[in-house]
């Protein structure tokens, strides 16, 4: 069985860890968001690809949802003494990933470099960036445009957002393997990630929405919205700004017309009827992944064919 997952960062990491307990890693292909990639101290940082890779390698700092467990930040402190910007917390061992990636990108595309990093960390699942070309999520605010990391980490998502752009998307192509993986999948999973800034950039790459429409595989999502609020991060404000209702209905609207089934929380069960009217089967369950067992239980539910 071939499972393809569209993934952002933290929310996706939990579901992917659950899936990895149930299917052979070689059956899992992750298509990761690179819209929030950033250049920090001259290094190419790919936060979502790293979060997914570390999660599947078993080395993610699960409490924080990003970076490596048992990390230290000596280099960050040393950089501060040189007057460098230190709002983006790069850990000492995490730095090794960015050093190796940045050097390797001189000779190879991001997809090849990502595969190499994953293999070095013992990850057998296939992790593909959505594109080898740069696509950057830019947040429009009354004070000007910010990169996603400036908005999310430096400004703590507190500034007003007037729009979101995916710079470079029009000229980007899906990374090698992305379209084939979607078209030949037995199941496509949309992880519980931010529809605007995690899954949105993936869908902005020409060719990926067409593949989702064309695949014979059922496309199954897990709602990142529970009880009218985002499970984590700024998804609610960004969805509102896009005119999407902050509920499973808004999530379904973001993934129309190819989303077939959406796992929603018991608290949102009242939306099941309207989802059905819109052609999306609601699968009502407890979707909060508060521990390893819940991650596996939710993943099992995602894999169930109906
Ligand atoms: N998130 C934060 O909230 N603060 C940070 O300082 C931070 C540093 C960081 C370093 C490496 C990395 O891979 C991720 C990091 N993140 C941090 C998370 C990152 O901003 C988010 O995971 C995504 O970009 C959103 O999915």
Coordinates of C-alpha atoms and ligand atoms in Angstrom, one line a residue:
X1 CA 0.0 0.0 0.0
X2 CA 1.4 3.3 -1.0
X3 CA 0.5 6.3 1.2
X4 CA 1.3 9.8 0.3
X5 CA 1.1 12.6 2.9
X6 CA 1.0 16.3 2.3
X7 CA 2.7 17.8 5.3
X8 CA 3.6 21.0 7.1
X9 CA 5.5 20.9 10.4
X10 CA 4.4 20.2 14.0
X11 CA 0.8 18.8 13.4
X12 CA 2.0 16.7 10.5
X13 CA 4.9 15.3 12.5
X14 CA 2.5 13.6 15.0
X15 CA 0.3 12.0 12.4
X16 CA 3.4 10.8 10.4
X17 CA 4.9 9.2 13.5
X18 CA 1.6 7.4 14.0
X19 CA 1.5 6.3 10.3
X20 CA 5.1 5.0 10.6
X21 CA 4.0 2.6 13.4
X22 CA 1.5 1.0 11.1
X23 CA 2.9 0.8 7.6
X24 CA 6.4 -0.1 6.3
X25 CA 8.4 3.1 6.0
X26 CA 9.0 2.4 2.3
X27 CA 5.3 2.6 1.7
X28 CA 5.2 6.2 3.0
X29 CA 6.0 9.2 0.8
X30 CA 5.9 12.7 2.5
X31 CA 5.5 15.8 0.3
X32 CA 6.7 18.6 2.5
X33 CA 6.1 22.3 2.5
X34 CA 9.1 24.5 1.7
X35 CA 7.3 27.8 1.6
X36 CA 8.6 28.6 5.0
X37 CA 12.3 27.8 4.2
X38 CA 14.5 30.6 5.3
X39 CA 18.1 31.9 5.0
X40 CA 19.5 32.3 8.5
X41 CA 23.1 33.3 8.9
X42 CA 23.6 32.4 5.3
X43 CA 22.4 28.9 5.8
X44 CA 19.4 27.3 4.1
X45 CA 16.9 26.2 6.7
X46 CA 14.0 24.0 5.7
X47 CA 11.9 23.8 8.9
X48 CA 9.1 21.6 7.8
X49 CA 11.3 19.1 6.0
X50 CA 13.5 18.9 9.1
X51 CA 10.5 18.6 11.5
X52 CA 9.2 15.6 9.4
X53 CA 12.7 14.1 9.1
X54 CA 13.5 14.4 12.8
X55 CA 10.0 13.0 13.7
X56 CA 10.5 9.9 11.6
X57 CA 14.1 9.5 12.8
X58 CA 12.8 9.7 16.4
X59 CA 14.9 12.7 17.3
X60 CA 12.4 15.5 17.2
X61 CA 11.9 17.6 20.3
X62 CA 8.3 16.6 20.6
X63 CA 7.3 19.1 23.3
X64 CA 8.4 22.1 21.2
X65 CA 7.4 20.5 17.9
X66 CA 10.5 21.6 16.1
X67 CA 14.3 21.1 16.4
X68 CA 16.1 18.2 18.0
X69 CA 15.5 16.7 21.4
X70 CA 18.2 17.5 24.1
X71 CA 19.4 20.4 22.0
X72 CA 21.8 23.1 23.2
X73 CA 22.1 26.7 21.9
X74 CA 25.8 27.6 22.5
X75 CA 26.3 28.8 19.0
X76 CA 23.2 31.0 19.2
X77 CA 24.6 32.7 22.3
X78 CA 28.0 33.2 20.6
X79 CA 26.3 34.7 17.5
X80 CA 24.6 37.2 19.8
X81 CA 28.0 38.4 21.0
X82 CA 28.8 39.3 17.3
X83 CA 25.5 41.2 17.1
X84 CA 23.9 38.7 14.8
X85 CA 20.1 38.3 14.8
X86 CA 19.1 35.6 17.2
X87 CA 15.2 35.5 17.1
X88 CA 15.3 32.3 15.2
X89 CA 16.6 29.7 17.6
X90 CA 19.0 27.4 15.7
X91 CA 20.3 24.7 18.0
X92 CA 23.8 23.4 17.9
X93 CA 23.2 20.0 16.4
X94 CA 20.4 21.3 14.2
X95 CA 23.0 23.6 12.7
X96 CA 24.9 20.6 11.3
X97 CA 21.8 19.8 9.2
X98 CA 21.8 23.3 7.8
X99 CA 25.5 23.4 7.2
X100 CA 25.4 20.1 5.3
X101 CA 22.3 21.1 3.3
X102 CA 23.6 24.5 2.4
X103 CA 26.9 23.1 1.1
X104 CA 25.2 20.2 -0.7
X105 CA 22.8 22.6 -2.5
X106 CA 25.7 24.0 -4.5
X107 CA 25.8 20.7 -6.4
X108 CA 22.4 19.1 -6.1
X109 CA 18.7 20.1 -5.9
X110 CA 16.8 20.2 -2.6
X111 CA 15.1 16.9 -3.3
X112 CA 18.4 15.0 -3.6
X113 CA 19.8 16.8 -0.6
X114 CA 16.7 16.0 1.5
X115 CA 16.9 12.4 0.5
X116 CA 20.6 12.3 1.6
X117 CA 19.9 13.9 4.9
X118 CA 17.0 11.5 5.7
X119 CA 19.0 8.5 4.7
X120 CA 21.9 9.6 7.0
X121 CA 19.4 9.8 9.9
X122 CA 18.1 6.3 9.1
X123 CA 14.8 7.4 7.8
X124 CA 13.5 4.9 5.2
X125 CA 10.3 6.8 4.3
X126 CA 10.6 9.0 1.2
X127 CA 10.6 12.7 2.0
X128 CA 10.1 15.0 -1.0
X129 CA 10.1 18.8 -1.0
X130 CA 7.1 20.1 -2.9
X131 CA 9.5 21.7 -5.4
X132 CA 13.2 22.1 -6.1
X133 CA 12.5 25.7 -7.1
X134 CA 12.2 28.3 -4.4
X135 CA 8.6 29.1 -3.4
X136 CA 8.4 31.5 -0.5
X137 CA 5.3 32.2 1.7
X138 CA 5.2 36.0 2.2
X139 CA 2.8 37.5 4.7
X140 CA 1.3 40.9 3.8
X141 CA 0.9 43.2 6.8
X142 CA 0.0 46.9 7.0
X143 CA 3.7 47.5 7.6
X144 CA 4.9 45.6 4.6
X145 CA 5.6 42.1 3.6
X146 CA 7.3 39.6 6.0
X147 CA 8.8 36.2 5.3
X148 CA 6.9 33.4 7.1
X149 CA 9.5 33.0 9.8
X150 CA 9.6 36.8 10.4
X151 CA 5.9 36.7 10.9
X152 CA 5.7 33.4 12.8
X153 CA 8.8 33.4 15.0
X154 CA 10.0 37.0 15.2
X155 CA 6.5 38.7 15.4
X156 CA 4.9 35.7 17.1
X157 CA 2.0 35.8 14.6
X158 CA 0.7 38.9 16.4
X159 CA 0.7 41.4 13.5
X160 CA -2.4 41.9 11.3
X161 CA -2.3 39.9 8.1
X162 CA -3.9 41.4 5.0
X163 CA -2.8 38.7 2.5
X164 CA -0.5 35.7 1.9
X165 CA 1.6 35.3 -1.3
X166 CA 3.5 32.3 -2.5
X167 CA 6.4 34.0 -4.3
X168 CA 7.9 31.9 -7.1
X169 CA 5.0 29.5 -7.3
X170 CA 4.0 30.3 -10.9
X171 CA 7.5 29.3 -12.1
X172 CA 7.9 26.3 -9.8
X173 CA 7.6 22.7 -10.9
X174 CA 6.8 19.8 -8.6
X175 CA 9.9 18.1 -7.4
X176 CA 10.8 14.8 -9.1
X177 CA 8.5 12.0 -7.9
X178 CA 5.8 14.3 -6.5
X179 CA 3.2 14.0 -9.2
X180 CA 3.9 10.2 -9.8
X181 CA 3.6 9.5 -6.1
X182 CA 0.2 11.3 -5.9
X183 CA -1.1 9.7 -9.1
X184 CA -0.1 6.1 -8.2
X185 CA -0.9 6.3 -4.5
X186 CA -3.4 4.0 -2.8
X187 CA -4.2 6.7 -0.3
X188 CA -3.4 10.5 -0.1
X189 CA -3.4 12.0 3.4
X190 CA -3.6 15.7 4.1
X191 CA -2.0 16.2 7.5
X192 CA -3.5 18.5 10.1
X193 CA -1.4 21.4 9.0
X194 CA -2.3 25.0 8.4
X195 CA -4.3 25.1 5.2
X196 CA -3.0 28.6 4.2
X197 CA 0.7 28.5 5.1
X198 CA 1.6 24.8 5.2
X199 CA -0.7 23.0 2.7
X200 CA -1.4 26.2 0.7
X201 CA 2.2 26.5 -0.6
X202 CA 2.2 22.9 -1.7
X203 CA -1.1 23.5 -3.6
X204 CA 0.4 26.6 -5.2
X205 CA 2.9 24.6 -7.2
X206 CA 1.4 24.1 -10.7
X207 CA 0.7 20.4 -11.4
X208 CA 0.1 19.3 -7.8
X209 CA -3.6 20.2 -7.6
X210 CA -4.1 18.5 -11.0
X211 CA -2.5 15.4 -9.7
X212 CA -4.8 15.5 -6.7
X213 CA -7.8 15.8 -9.0
X214 CA -6.6 13.0 -11.2
X215 CA -5.5 10.4 -8.7
X216 CA -7.8 7.4 -8.2
X217 CA -6.7 7.3 -4.5
X218 CA -9.1 8.6 -1.9
X219 CA -7.8 11.8 -0.4
X220 CA -8.3 11.9 3.3
X221 CA -7.7 14.9 5.6
X222 CA -7.4 15.5 9.3
X223 CA -8.8 18.8 10.4
X224 CA -6.3 21.2 12.0
X225 CA -9.3 23.1 13.4
X226 CA -11.1 21.8 16.6
X227 CA -14.0 23.6 18.3
X228 CA -13.6 26.8 16.2
X229 CA -9.9 27.2 16.9
X230 CA -6.6 26.0 15.5
X231 CA -5.0 23.1 17.4
X232 CA -1.7 25.1 17.2
X233 CA -0.4 28.2 15.4
X234 CA -2.1 31.0 13.5
X235 CA -4.3 28.9 11.2
X236 CA -7.5 30.5 12.4
X237 CA -6.5 34.1 11.7
X238 CA -5.1 33.2 8.3
X239 CA -8.1 31.2 7.3
X240 CA -10.4 34.1 8.3
X241 CA -8.3 36.4 6.2
X242 CA -8.7 34.1 3.2
X243 CA -12.5 34.1 3.7
X244 CA -12.5 30.5 4.9
X245 CA -14.7 29.6 7.9
X246 CA -12.7 28.6 10.9
X247 CA -14.3 25.1 11.1
X248 CA -14.0 21.8 9.3
X249 CA -16.2 23.4 6.6
X250 CA -13.4 26.0 5.9
X251 CA -10.8 23.2 5.8
X252 CA -13.0 21.3 3.3
X253 CA -13.4 24.4 1.2
X254 CA -9.6 24.8 1.1
X255 CA -9.3 21.3 -0.3
X256 CA -12.2 21.2 -2.7
X257 CA -13.0 19.5 -5.0
X258 CA -10.6 16.6 -4.4
X259 CA -11.0 16.0 -0.6
X260 CA -13.1 12.9 -0.1
X261 CA -13.1 12.3 3.7
X262 CA -12.2 14.6 6.6
X263 CA -11.5 13.4 10.1
X264 CA -13.1 15.9 12.5
X265 CA -13.3 16.1 16.2
X266 CA -16.3 15.0 18.2
X267 CA -16.8 18.7 19.2
X268 CA -17.3 19.5 15.5
X269 CA -19.7 16.6 14.8
X270 CA -22.5 19.1 14.0
X271 CA -20.7 19.9 10.8
X272 CA -21.0 16.3 9.4
X273 CA -24.2 16.9 7.6
X274 CA -23.1 20.0 5.8
X275 CA -19.8 18.4 4.9
X276 CA -21.7 15.5 3.3
X277 CA -23.8 18.0 1.3
X278 CA -20.5 19.4 0.0
X279 CA -19.3 15.9 -1.0
X280 CA -17.0 15.3 1.9
X281 CA -17.5 12.4 4.2
X282 CA -17.1 13.4 7.8
X283 CA -15.4 10.9 10.0
X284 CA -16.1 12.0 13.6
X285 CA -13.6 10.9 16.3
X286 CA -11.3 12.3 18.9
X287 CA -8.5 13.8 16.7
X288 CA -6.3 15.4 19.4
X289 CA -2.9 13.6 19.4
X290 CA -1.9 14.0 23.0
X291 CA 0.4 11.0 23.1
X292 CA 2.0 8.2 21.0
X293 CA -1.0 5.9 21.4
X294 CA -3.3 8.6 20.2
X295 CA -1.0 9.3 17.2
X296 CA -1.2 5.6 16.2
X297 CA -5.0 5.4 16.8
X298 CA -5.7 8.4 14.6
X299 CA -3.3 7.1 11.9
X300 CA -5.2 3.8 12.0
X301 CA -8.4 5.6 11.5
X302 CA -6.9 7.5 8.5
X303 CA -5.8 4.2 6.9
X304 CA -9.2 2.6 7.3
X305 CA -11.0 2.3 4.0
X306 CA -14.6 3.1 4.1
Ligands
LIG1 N1 9.6 28.0 15.9 C1 9.5 29.0 16.9 O1 8.5 29.3 17.3 N2 10.7 29.6 17.4 C2 11.9 29.3 16.9 O2 12.9 29.9 17.3 C3 12.0 28.3 15.9 C4 13.3 27.9 15.4 C5 13.4 26.8 14.5 C6 14.6 26.3 14.1 C7 14.7 25.3 13.2 C8 13.5 24.7 12.7 O3 13.5 23.7 11.8 C9 12.2 25.2 13.1 C10 12.2 26.2 14.0 N3 10.9 26.7 14.5 C11 10.9 27.7 15.4 C12 9.7 26.1 14.0 C13 9.3 26.7 12.6 O4 9.2 28.1 12.6 C14 7.9 26.1 12.2 O5 8.0 24.7 12.4 C15 7.5 26.2 10.8 O6 8.1 26.9 10.0 C16 5.9 26.2 10.8 O7 5.5 24.9 10.4

